[in-house]
Amino acid sequence: MTASALPSTPYVVKIYGPPGTGKTRALKNLVEWMTGINPEVKEELMEKGFPEEFLESVFGKYDVSEIAFVTFQNSALKEFVEERINMSLEEDRRAGKPLRYFRTVHGLCQTLLTDFEVSDWKVVSRRMGGLGPERWFQIFAAQQRKKDPSFRFDPDAMGAANPFEKANYLWQVKSRVINREYHKLEGEKIHLRILDELPPSLHDHYFDWLMFKKEKRIKDFDDMLMDAYDALKAGEIYLPTKVLIVDEFQDLSPLQFEIFKMLARDKELVVIAGDDWQTIFTWMGASPEFLINYPADLELMLKRTFRLPERVLKKALSYAKEKLRNGVYKEMVSTGKRGAVGGLYRVSTKKEADLDLLAGVIIGELKRGHSVFVLTRTNAQALHFFGELYKRGFKPKTLKRSSRWKKRVSKVGDFFDVIHSIIEVESGSPTREDFKRVAWVTGLISEEEFDEDLPLVEYIRPNWKGNIQLDKVQEIWGRLAKRFLEKIINDGIKPMEGIPEDYELYVDTIHASKGREADVVFLINEMPTRNWRKYLRTPEEVEAEARVWFVGMTRARKGLLIINTDKPFTL
């Protein structure tokens, strides 16, 4: 393919979608309407504010293959494609298939670079060998530890609020600088800017990473953005669709925003959707201003929330009015139900008595048939609560669909399966499968022997917990999995009474909960440090943090319970 300029002025639709107002459903309906798949959605689209004249002008006008749909996270994309429009993310995105350009921002850049055969991008997938950029960086970090034992990389401990390993810090800084500044510097100047941000002890590691990528002929996430930006600017690539839809627009970085503008310039229709109140990726330069200030021909404000009851909405709106001043204030309408908001104060996340109290409240909600989220600020905090709840006999899940802990060992299962089996063997109600998993993790049987049925006594040994192969666990599921399992082994499991047979309980970070909801949300108000004000120095930085907590508050369909610890943010 060769790039070509299609002179046109896009018609731009901007959709403000505050929490629970059906923004993603509106985008799904719009896709179905524009492709003529479902004429029945017209009334619902008009209720959202779409003018009838506009809808009539685009009905059945486009084939699905003429639409590009871009969002920020793979989990959101998977939900939209497979649960909203009932197509296959794997099959329908292959070359020549209708969903070729339904991608994350990074995925779209990589696809265009590959399709237009820019540089050596066509062979990149083969060179990567099925491994993602983070896995390649982990391999690199392991190699670097031969000369610097402290250079560790833990892909499970990412996030701007987390304490980083040395290699994590390098990964984070280079990505932050590139996303914020590449479009202003470009070329080799970006490397000098990255070195300015890195301590001298990491300079050699950075140069070694550049050389490692060159020798292996691989690319990382930042290369996808930089190369796409350069190729778009040079006219080497373009997006061969007539429509561009971007969800979660407020979370685009400055570099991604520049890429978006070049992708959008020759489209017939551009739809951007998001909520400036929910801008949470500010560490890489995301700003509410991108959504607020982008000019639009048609601007819609979704006001009715199908998630938040009256009391939760009142709490969220008063918080937004006080804390989120650099945004568009939205008068929202609740579900009409009363709901509940409460708080616990001076809770210690280390004291057994306080954790028992919290677990008891969770049991009460689960017994009422409520789904429950326990949301934390960091991955380390989520790990801690995972361990404490497992100790008490719960079997929580994570919200991250791509969690490394969900990687399957073909016959054995994933990390959660192994943990659940350890709990069952410990509590005295195991199945044969549970015995087999414990035998596998203690080294009594191999994966290949998993299908064999031996006498149950062959699967267990005295002091079996002391024989659990923690290095095997770390190799497959990462260091956090190993640390989590160590916690279970050392502290033991003491199931609490009253935990129901079937329930929905998720423990994860606020970031992972975005776009999701539960009946009751336990929001763990704990910052990584008591001295957080030392790190959030400007009003803009404090407001950026406040937006994260706003996202956590607005996941609740029925009740919100804020657990205030000794390291609270101002809620």
PDB file of N, CA and C in Angstrom, residues 80-174:
ATOM      1  N   PHE A  80     -15.622  -4.412  24.208  1.00  0.00           N
ATOM      2  CA  PHE A  80     -16.396  -3.764  23.149  1.00  0.00           C
ATOM      3  C   PHE A  80     -16.627  -4.711  21.982  1.00  0.00           C
ATOM      4  N   VAL A  81     -15.576  -5.387  21.536  1.00  0.00           N
ATOM      5  CA  VAL A  81     -15.668  -6.234  20.346  1.00  0.00           C
ATOM      6  C   VAL A  81     -16.441  -7.518  20.627  1.00  0.00           C
ATOM      7  N   GLU A  82     -16.115  -8.204  21.709  1.00  0.00           N
ATOM      8  CA  GLU A  82     -16.672  -9.538  21.937  1.00  0.00           C
ATOM      9  C   GLU A  82     -17.980  -9.522  22.714  1.00  0.00           C
ATOM     10  N   GLU A  83     -18.145  -8.549  23.606  1.00  0.00           N
ATOM     11  CA  GLU A  83     -19.356  -8.530  24.417  1.00  0.00           C
ATOM     12  C   GLU A  83     -20.386  -7.523  23.914  1.00  0.00           C
ATOM     13  N   ARG A  84     -19.926  -6.525  23.162  1.00  0.00           N
ATOM     14  CA  ARG A  84     -20.855  -5.489  22.693  1.00  0.00           C
ATOM     15  C   ARG A  84     -21.328  -5.743  21.264  1.00  0.00           C
ATOM     16  N   ILE A  85     -20.395  -6.047  20.353  1.00  0.00           N
ATOM     17  CA  ILE A  85     -20.809  -6.218  18.952  1.00  0.00           C
ATOM     18  C   ILE A  85     -20.662  -7.663  18.475  1.00  0.00           C
ATOM     19  N   ASN A  86     -20.355  -8.578  19.414  1.00  0.00           N
ATOM     20  CA  ASN A  86     -20.375 -10.023  19.149  1.00  0.00           C
ATOM     21  C   ASN A  86     -19.503 -10.445  17.965  1.00  0.00           C
ATOM     22  N   MET A  87     -18.283  -9.946  17.929  1.00  0.00           N
ATOM     23  CA  MET A  87     -17.314 -10.380  16.932  1.00  0.00           C
ATOM     24  C   MET A  87     -16.066 -10.870  17.653  1.00  0.00           C
ATOM     25  N   SER A  88     -15.133 -11.438  16.916  1.00  0.00           N
ATOM     26  CA  SER A  88     -13.947 -12.047  17.518  1.00  0.00           C
ATOM     27  C   SER A  88     -12.751 -11.116  17.409  1.00  0.00           C
ATOM     28  N   LEU A  89     -12.155 -10.802  18.549  1.00  0.00           N
ATOM     29  CA  LEU A  89     -10.985  -9.932  18.550  1.00  0.00           C
ATOM     30  C   LEU A  89      -9.817 -10.592  17.838  1.00  0.00           C
ATOM     31  N   GLU A  90      -9.708 -11.906  17.958  1.00  0.00           N
ATOM     32  CA  GLU A  90      -8.586 -12.613  17.334  1.00  0.00           C
ATOM     33  C   GLU A  90      -8.803 -12.822  15.842  1.00  0.00           C
ATOM     34  N   GLU A  91      -9.949 -13.366  15.465  1.00  0.00           N
ATOM     35  CA  GLU A  91     -10.184 -13.727  14.065  1.00  0.00           C
ATOM     36  C   GLU A  91     -10.489 -12.516  13.186  1.00  0.00           C
ATOM     37  N   ASP A  92     -11.303 -11.601  13.675  1.00  0.00           N
ATOM     38  CA  ASP A  92     -11.805 -10.515  12.829  1.00  0.00           C
ATOM     39  C   ASP A  92     -10.858  -9.328  12.712  1.00  0.00           C
ATOM     40  N   ARG A  93      -9.663  -9.433  13.325  1.00  0.00           N
ATOM     41  CA  ARG A  93      -8.677  -8.350  13.177  1.00  0.00           C
ATOM     42  C   ARG A  93      -7.503  -8.742  12.281  1.00  0.00           C
ATOM     43  N   ARG A  94      -7.547  -9.928  11.706  1.00  0.00           N
ATOM     44  CA  ARG A  94      -6.461 -10.340  10.819  1.00  0.00           C
ATOM     45  C   ARG A  94      -6.458  -9.468   9.564  1.00  0.00           C
ATOM     46  N   ALA A  95      -5.364  -9.508   8.811  1.00  0.00           N
ATOM     47  CA  ALA A  95      -5.255  -8.717   7.581  1.00  0.00           C
ATOM     48  C   ALA A  95      -6.416  -9.037   6.653  1.00  0.00           C
ATOM     49  N   GLY A  96      -7.094  -7.996   6.165  1.00  0.00           N
ATOM     50  CA  GLY A  96      -8.221  -8.179   5.260  1.00  0.00           C
ATOM     51  C   GLY A  96      -9.541  -8.406   5.949  1.00  0.00           C
ATOM     52  N   LYS A  97      -9.542  -8.537   7.285  1.00  0.00           N
ATOM     53  CA  LYS A  97     -10.774  -8.773   8.038  1.00  0.00           C
ATOM     54  C   LYS A  97     -11.398  -7.433   8.453  1.00  0.00           C
ATOM     55  N   PRO A  98     -12.695  -7.437   8.789  1.00  0.00           N
ATOM     56  CA  PRO A  98     -13.412  -6.165   9.003  1.00  0.00           C
ATOM     57  C   PRO A  98     -12.952  -5.352  10.209  1.00  0.00           C
ATOM     58  N   LEU A  99     -12.399  -6.003  11.225  1.00  0.00           N
ATOM     59  CA  LEU A  99     -12.010  -5.269  12.428  1.00  0.00           C
ATOM     60  C   LEU A  99     -10.507  -5.004  12.473  1.00  0.00           C
ATOM     61  N   ARG A 100      -9.886  -4.912  11.317  1.00  0.00           N
ATOM     62  CA  ARG A 100      -8.433  -4.728  11.253  1.00  0.00           C
ATOM     63  C   ARG A 100      -7.973  -3.538  12.091  1.00  0.00           C
ATOM     64  N   TYR A 101      -8.783  -2.483  12.124  1.00  0.00           N
ATOM     65  CA  TYR A 101      -8.354  -1.262  12.802  1.00  0.00           C
ATOM     66  C   TYR A 101      -9.152  -1.000  14.083  1.00  0.00           C
ATOM     67  N   PHE A 102      -9.577  -2.059  14.723  1.00  0.00           N
ATOM     68  CA  PHE A 102     -10.134  -1.966  16.075  1.00  0.00           C
ATOM     69  C   PHE A 102      -8.979  -2.306  17.019  1.00  0.00           C
ATOM     70  N   ARG A 103      -8.337  -1.294  17.566  1.00  0.00           N
ATOM     71  CA  ARG A 103      -7.064  -1.490  18.259  1.00  0.00           C
ATOM     72  C   ARG A 103      -6.920  -0.535  19.451  1.00  0.00           C
ATOM     73  N   THR A 104      -5.929  -0.847  20.285  1.00  0.00           N
ATOM     74  CA  THR A 104      -5.430   0.164  21.210  1.00  0.00           C
ATOM     75  C   THR A 104      -4.611   1.165  20.404  1.00  0.00           C
ATOM     76  N   VAL A 105      -4.218   2.251  21.017  1.00  0.00           N
ATOM     77  CA  VAL A 105      -3.405   3.245  20.311  1.00  0.00           C
ATOM     78  C   VAL A 105      -2.111   2.608  19.819  1.00  0.00           C
ATOM     79  N   HIS A 106      -1.430   1.890  20.712  1.00  0.00           N
ATOM     80  CA  HIS A 106      -0.173   1.239  20.324  1.00  0.00           C
ATOM     81  C   HIS A 106      -0.418   0.186  19.246  1.00  0.00           C
ATOM     82  N   GLY A 107      -1.489  -0.581  19.409  1.00  0.00           N
ATOM     83  CA  GLY A 107      -1.787  -1.633  18.438  1.00  0.00           C
ATOM     84  C   GLY A 107      -2.085  -1.082  17.059  1.00  0.00           C
ATOM     85  N   LEU A 108      -2.786   0.044  17.002  1.00  0.00           N
ATOM     86  CA  LEU A 108      -3.081   0.661  15.707  1.00  0.00           C
ATOM     87  C   LEU A 108      -1.795   1.141  15.037  1.00  0.00           C
ATOM     88  N   CYS A 109      -0.916   1.752  15.808  1.00  0.00           N
ATOM     89  CA  CYS A 109       0.364   2.211  15.247  1.00  0.00           C
ATOM     90  C   CYS A 109       1.153   1.036  14.681  1.00  0.00           C
ATOM     91  N   GLN A 110       1.242  -0.047  15.438  1.00  0.00           N
ATOM     92  CA  GLN A 110       1.990  -1.216  14.972  1.00  0.00           C
ATOM     93  C   GLN A 110       1.363  -1.803  13.713  1.00  0.00           C
ATOM     94  N   THR A 111       0.040  -1.881  13.664  1.00  0.00           N
ATOM     95  CA  THR A 111      -0.647  -2.447  12.505  1.00  0.00           C
ATOM     96  C   THR A 111      -0.390  -1.622  11.249  1.00  0.00           C
ATOM     97  N   LEU A 112      -0.468  -0.305  11.367  1.00  0.00           N
ATOM     98  CA  LEU A 112      -0.222   0.551  10.202  1.00  0.00           C
ATOM     99  C   LEU A 112       1.227   0.444   9.734  1.00  0.00           C
ATOM    100  N   LEU A 113       2.162   0.425  10.658  1.00  0.00           N
ATOM    101  CA  LEU A 113       3.575   0.292  10.293  1.00  0.00           C
ATOM    102  C   LEU A 113       3.832  -1.037   9.595  1.00  0.00           C
ATOM    103  N   THR A 114       3.147  -2.085  10.054  1.00  0.00           N
ATOM    104  CA  THR A 114       3.296  -3.410   9.439  1.00  0.00           C
ATOM    105  C   THR A 114       2.640  -3.456   8.064  1.00  0.00           C
ATOM    106  N   ASP A 115       1.400  -2.958   7.974  1.00  0.00           N
ATOM    107  CA  ASP A 115       0.660  -3.025   6.711  1.00  0.00           C
ATOM    108  C   ASP A 115       1.337  -2.223   5.604  1.00  0.00           C
ATOM    109  N   PHE A 116       1.939  -1.105   5.960  1.00  0.00           N
ATOM    110  CA  PHE A 116       2.610  -0.271   4.959  1.00  0.00           C
ATOM    111  C   PHE A 116       4.088  -0.636   4.788  1.00  0.00           C
ATOM    112  N   GLU A 117       4.506  -1.687   5.497  1.00  0.00           N
ATOM    113  CA  GLU A 117       5.870  -2.219   5.380  1.00  0.00           C
ATOM    114  C   GLU A 117       6.927  -1.137   5.600  1.00  0.00           C
ATOM    115  N   VAL A 118       6.719  -0.353   6.635  1.00  0.00           N
ATOM    116  CA  VAL A 118       7.678   0.689   6.983  1.00  0.00           C
ATOM    117  C   VAL A 118       8.903   0.059   7.636  1.00  0.00           C
ATOM    118  N   SER A 119      10.083   0.406   7.132  1.00  0.00           N
ATOM    119  CA  SER A 119      11.347  -0.092   7.680  1.00  0.00           C
ATOM    120  C   SER A 119      11.278  -1.613   7.805  1.00  0.00           C
ATOM    121  N   ASP A 120      11.605  -2.146   8.981  1.00  0.00           N
ATOM    122  CA  ASP A 120      11.588  -3.604   9.147  1.00  0.00           C
ATOM    123  C   ASP A 120      10.407  -4.062  10.000  1.00  0.00           C
ATOM    124  N   TRP A 121       9.338  -3.254  10.037  1.00  0.00           N
ATOM    125  CA  TRP A 121       8.205  -3.596  10.895  1.00  0.00           C
ATOM    126  C   TRP A 121       7.503  -4.877  10.468  1.00  0.00           C
ATOM    127  N   LYS A 122       7.572  -5.221   9.201  1.00  0.00           N
ATOM    128  CA  LYS A 122       6.873  -6.423   8.739  1.00  0.00           C
ATOM    129  C   LYS A 122       7.442  -7.689   9.384  1.00  0.00           C
ATOM    130  N   VAL A 123       8.726  -7.660   9.737  1.00  0.00           N
ATOM    131  CA  VAL A 123       9.348  -8.847  10.337  1.00  0.00           C
ATOM    132  C   VAL A 123       9.416  -8.751  11.859  1.00  0.00           C
ATOM    133  N   VAL A 124       8.927  -7.635  12.416  1.00  0.00           N
ATOM    134  CA  VAL A 124       9.034  -7.453  13.862  1.00  0.00           C
ATOM    135  C   VAL A 124       8.302  -8.547  14.621  1.00  0.00           C
ATOM    136  N   SER A 125       7.067  -8.857  14.197  1.00  0.00           N
ATOM    137  CA  SER A 125       6.290  -9.881  14.905  1.00  0.00           C
ATOM    138  C   SER A 125       7.038 -11.201  14.953  1.00  0.00           C
ATOM    139  N   ARG A 126       7.656 -11.563  13.835  1.00  0.00           N
ATOM    140  CA  ARG A 126       8.415 -12.814  13.803  1.00  0.00           C
ATOM    141  C   ARG A 126       9.631 -12.728  14.726  1.00  0.00           C
ATOM    142  N   ARG A 127      10.291 -11.572  14.721  1.00  0.00           N
ATOM    143  CA  ARG A 127      11.465 -11.393  15.577  1.00  0.00           C
ATOM    144  C   ARG A 127      11.086 -11.415  17.059  1.00  0.00           C
ATOM    145  N   MET A 128       9.901 -10.916  17.387  1.00  0.00           N
ATOM    146  CA  MET A 128       9.464 -10.879  18.784  1.00  0.00           C
ATOM    147  C   MET A 128       9.171 -12.274  19.315  1.00  0.00           C
ATOM    148  N   GLY A 129       8.906 -13.214  18.417  1.00  0.00           N
ATOM    149  CA  GLY A 129       8.712 -14.599  18.823  1.00  0.00           C
ATOM    150  C   GLY A 129       7.528 -14.826  19.740  1.00  0.00           C
ATOM    151  N   GLY A 130       6.489 -14.014  19.580  1.00  0.00           N
ATOM    152  CA  GLY A 130       5.306 -14.184  20.424  1.00  0.00           C
ATOM    153  C   GLY A 130       5.432 -13.559  21.802  1.00  0.00           C
ATOM    154  N   LEU A 131       6.573 -12.931  22.095  1.00  0.00           N
ATOM    155  CA  LEU A 131       6.781 -12.291  23.391  1.00  0.00           C
ATOM    156  C   LEU A 131       6.497 -10.797  23.279  1.00  0.00           C
ATOM    157  N   GLY A 132       5.880 -10.232  24.298  1.00  0.00           N
ATOM    158  CA  GLY A 132       5.598  -8.807  24.302  1.00  0.00           C
ATOM    159  C   GLY A 132       6.819  -7.994  24.690  1.00  0.00           C
ATOM    160  N   PRO A 133       6.765  -6.669  24.480  1.00  0.00           N
ATOM    161  CA  PRO A 133       7.904  -5.807  24.825  1.00  0.00           C
ATOM    162  C   PRO A 133       8.341  -5.913  26.277  1.00  0.00           C
ATOM    163  N   GLU A 134       7.390  -6.016  27.205  1.00  0.00           N
ATOM    164  CA  GLU A 134       7.762  -6.115  28.614  1.00  0.00           C
ATOM    165  C   GLU A 134       8.520  -7.405  28.901  1.00  0.00           C
ATOM    166  N   ARG A 135       8.121  -8.489  28.237  1.00  0.00           N
ATOM    167  CA  ARG A 135       8.830  -9.758  28.440  1.00  0.00           C
ATOM    168  C   ARG A 135      10.254  -9.666  27.896  1.00  0.00           C
ATOM    169  N   TRP A 136      10.432  -9.012  26.741  1.00  0.00           N
ATOM    170  CA  TRP A 136      11.774  -8.835  26.194  1.00  0.00           C
ATOM    171  C   TRP A 136      12.619  -7.964  27.118  1.00  0.00           C
ATOM    172  N   PHE A 137      12.002  -6.946  27.710  1.00  0.00           N
ATOM    173  CA  PHE A 137      12.758  -6.098  28.634  1.00  0.00           C
ATOM    174  C   PHE A 137      13.140  -6.879  29.884  1.00  0.00           C
ATOM    175  N   GLN A 138      12.276  -7.789  30.293  1.00  0.00           N
ATOM    176  CA  GLN A 138      12.591  -8.639  31.439  1.00  0.00           C
ATOM    177  C   GLN A 138      13.787  -9.545  31.131  1.00  0.00           C
ATOM    178  N   ILE A 139      13.834 -10.076  29.906  1.00  0.00           N
ATOM    179  CA  ILE A 139      14.982 -10.887  29.480  1.00  0.00           C
ATOM    180  C   ILE A 139      16.251 -10.036  29.483  1.00  0.00           C
ATOM    181  N   PHE A 140      16.129  -8.828  28.971  1.00  0.00           N
ATOM    182  CA  PHE A 140      17.262  -7.898  28.964  1.00  0.00           C
ATOM    183  C   PHE A 140      17.738  -7.609  30.386  1.00  0.00           C
ATOM    184  N   ALA A 141      16.786  -7.347  31.297  1.00  0.00           N
ATOM    185  CA  ALA A 141      17.153  -7.033  32.681  1.00  0.00           C
ATOM    186  C   ALA A 141      17.885  -8.197  33.336  1.00  0.00           C
ATOM    187  N   ALA A 142      17.429  -9.419  33.056  1.00  0.00           N
ATOM    188  CA  ALA A 142      18.109 -10.597  33.607  1.00  0.00           C
ATOM    189  C   ALA A 142      19.546 -10.673  33.105  1.00  0.00           C
ATOM    190  N   GLN A 143      19.738 -10.324  31.848  1.00  0.00           N
ATOM    191  CA  GLN A 143      21.084 -10.313  31.260  1.00  0.00           C
ATOM    192  C   GLN A 143      21.949  -9.230  31.916  1.00  0.00           C
ATOM    193  N   GLN A 144      21.348  -8.067  32.169  1.00  0.00           N
ATOM    194  CA  GLN A 144      22.093  -6.957  32.767  1.00  0.00           C
ATOM    195  C   GLN A 144      22.500  -7.237  34.207  1.00  0.00           C
ATOM    196  N   ARG A 145      21.761  -8.094  34.897  1.00  0.00           N
ATOM    197  CA  ARG A 145      22.078  -8.363  36.299  1.00  0.00           C
ATOM    198  C   ARG A 145      23.419  -9.056  36.479  1.00  0.00           C
ATOM    199  N   LYS A 146      23.967  -9.583  35.385  1.00  0.00           N
ATOM    200  CA  LYS A 146      25.298 -10.186  35.483  1.00  0.00           C
ATOM    201  C   LYS A 146      26.346  -9.134  35.832  1.00  0.00           C
ATOM    202  N   LYS A 147      26.113  -7.887  35.402  1.00  0.00           N
ATOM    203  CA  LYS A 147      27.060  -6.825  35.752  1.00  0.00           C
ATOM    204  C   LYS A 147      26.501  -5.859  36.798  1.00  0.00           C
ATOM    205  N   ASP A 148      25.190  -5.908  37.016  1.00  0.00           N
ATOM    206  CA  ASP A 148      24.571  -5.067  38.036  1.00  0.00           C
ATOM    207  C   ASP A 148      23.441  -5.858  38.691  1.00  0.00           C
ATOM    208  N   PRO A 149      23.729  -6.581  39.782  1.00  0.00           N
ATOM    209  CA  PRO A 149      22.721  -7.450  40.423  1.00  0.00           C
ATOM    210  C   PRO A 149      21.466  -6.712  40.879  1.00  0.00           C
ATOM    211  N   SER A 150      21.543  -5.394  41.033  1.00  0.00           N
ATOM    212  CA  SER A 150      20.383  -4.640  41.513  1.00  0.00           C
ATOM    213  C   SER A 150      19.424  -4.241  40.395  1.00  0.00           C
ATOM    214  N   PHE A 151      19.772  -4.559  39.146  1.00  0.00           N
ATOM    215  CA  PHE A 151      18.943  -4.142  38.008  1.00  0.00           C
ATOM    216  C   PHE A 151      17.838  -5.176  37.784  1.00  0.00           C
ATOM    217  N   ARG A 152      16.743  -5.002  38.519  1.00  0.00           N
ATOM    218  CA  ARG A 152      15.629  -5.951  38.449  1.00  0.00           C
ATOM    219  C   ARG A 152      14.423  -5.304  37.788  1.00  0.00           C
ATOM    220  N   PHE A 153      13.673  -6.135  37.063  1.00  0.00           N
ATOM    221  CA  PHE A 153      12.445  -5.671  36.407  1.00  0.00           C
ATOM    222  C   PHE A 153      11.301  -6.589  36.794  1.00  0.00           C
ATOM    223  N   ASP A 154      10.231  -5.999  37.311  1.00  0.00           N
ATOM    224  CA  ASP A 154       9.048  -6.765  37.691  1.00  0.00           C
ATOM    225  C   ASP A 154       7.844  -6.213  36.941  1.00  0.00           C
ATOM    226  N   PRO A 155       7.404  -6.888  35.859  1.00  0.00           N
ATOM    227  CA  PRO A 155       6.279  -6.371  35.072  1.00  0.00           C
ATOM    228  C   PRO A 155       4.964  -6.356  35.830  1.00  0.00           C
ATOM    229  N   ASP A 156       4.886  -7.066  36.962  1.00  0.00           N
ATOM    230  CA  ASP A 156       3.659  -7.065  37.752  1.00  0.00           C
ATOM    231  C   ASP A 156       3.587  -5.879  38.704  1.00  0.00           C
ATOM    232  N   ALA A 157       4.657  -5.104  38.806  1.00  0.00           N
ATOM    233  CA  ALA A 157       4.695  -3.991  39.756  1.00  0.00           C
ATOM    234  C   ALA A 157       4.795  -2.658  39.041  1.00  0.00           C
ATOM    235  N   MET A 158       4.083  -2.541  37.904  1.00  0.00           N
ATOM    236  CA  MET A 158       4.117  -1.292  37.155  1.00  0.00           C
ATOM    237  C   MET A 158       3.113  -0.309  37.744  1.00  0.00           C
ATOM    238  N   GLY A 159       3.238   0.955  37.332  1.00  0.00           N
ATOM    239  CA  GLY A 159       2.309   1.979  37.788  1.00  0.00           C
ATOM    240  C   GLY A 159       3.041   3.123  38.457  1.00  0.00           C
ATOM    241  N   ALA A 160       2.605   4.330  38.198  1.00  0.00           N
ATOM    242  CA  ALA A 160       3.335   5.508  38.661  1.00  0.00           C
ATOM    243  C   ALA A 160       3.307   5.659  40.175  1.00  0.00           C
ATOM    244  N   ALA A 161       2.346   5.026  40.862  1.00  0.00           N
ATOM    245  CA  ALA A 161       2.266   5.176  42.313  1.00  0.00           C
ATOM    246  C   ALA A 161       3.032   4.093  43.052  1.00  0.00           C
ATOM    247  N   ASN A 162       3.620   3.168  42.338  1.00  0.00           N
ATOM    248  CA  ASN A 162       4.288   2.043  42.972  1.00  0.00           C
ATOM    249  C   ASN A 162       5.773   2.299  43.183  1.00  0.00           C
ATOM    250  N   PRO A 163       6.348   1.723  44.244  1.00  0.00           N
ATOM    251  CA  PRO A 163       7.801   1.748  44.378  1.00  0.00           C
ATOM    252  C   PRO A 163       8.405   0.826  43.333  1.00  0.00           C
ATOM    253  N   PHE A 164       9.370   1.321  42.598  1.00  0.00           N
ATOM    254  CA  PHE A 164       9.878   0.562  41.463  1.00  0.00           C
ATOM    255  C   PHE A 164      11.185  -0.136  41.769  1.00  0.00           C
ATOM    256  N   GLU A 165      11.384  -1.236  41.093  1.00  0.00           N
ATOM    257  CA  GLU A 165      12.714  -1.794  40.962  1.00  0.00           C
ATOM    258  C   GLU A 165      13.511  -0.856  40.057  1.00  0.00           C
ATOM    259  N   LYS A 166      14.814  -1.040  40.058  1.00  0.00           N
ATOM    260  CA  LYS A 166      15.694  -0.170  39.278  1.00  0.00           C
ATOM    261  C   LYS A 166      15.332  -0.192  37.789  1.00  0.00           C
ATOM    262  N   ALA A 167      15.126  -1.396  37.238  1.00  0.00           N
ATOM    263  CA  ALA A 167      14.789  -1.509  35.817  1.00  0.00           C
ATOM    264  C   ALA A 167      13.390  -0.972  35.537  1.00  0.00           C
ATOM    265  N   ASN A 168      12.474  -1.143  36.485  1.00  0.00           N
ATOM    266  CA  ASN A 168      11.140  -0.572  36.320  1.00  0.00           C
ATOM    267  C   ASN A 168      11.210   0.949  36.168  1.00  0.00           C
ATOM    268  N   TYR A 169      12.096   1.543  36.940  1.00  0.00           N
ATOM    269  CA  TYR A 169      12.231   2.997  36.888  1.00  0.00           C
ATOM    270  C   TYR A 169      12.723   3.446  35.515  1.00  0.00           C
ATOM    271  N   LEU A 170      13.690   2.731  34.958  1.00  0.00           N
ATOM    272  CA  LEU A 170      14.176   3.045  33.616  1.00  0.00           C
ATOM    273  C   LEU A 170      13.046   2.928  32.595  1.00  0.00           C
ATOM    274  N   TRP A 171      12.299   1.832  32.655  1.00  0.00           N
ATOM    275  CA  TRP A 171      11.179   1.595  31.736  1.00  0.00           C
ATOM    276  C   TRP A 171      10.158   2.726  31.834  1.00  0.00           C
ATOM    277  N   GLN A 172       9.869   3.127  33.081  1.00  0.00           N
ATOM    278  CA  GLN A 172       8.854   4.157  33.304  1.00  0.00           C
ATOM    279  C   GLN A 172       9.313   5.523  32.802  1.00  0.00           C
ATOM    280  N   VAL A 173      10.544   5.894  33.110  1.00  0.00           N
ATOM    281  CA  VAL A 173      11.040   7.221  32.743  1.00  0.00           C
ATOM    282  C   VAL A 173      11.117   7.384  31.232  1.00  0.00           C
ATOM    283  N   LYS A 174      11.662   6.394  30.534  1.00  0.00           N
ATOM    284  CA  LYS A 174      11.784   6.525  29.075  1.00  0.00           C
ATOM    285  C   LYS A 174      10.406   6.649  28.430  1.00  0.00           C
TER     286      LYS A 174
END
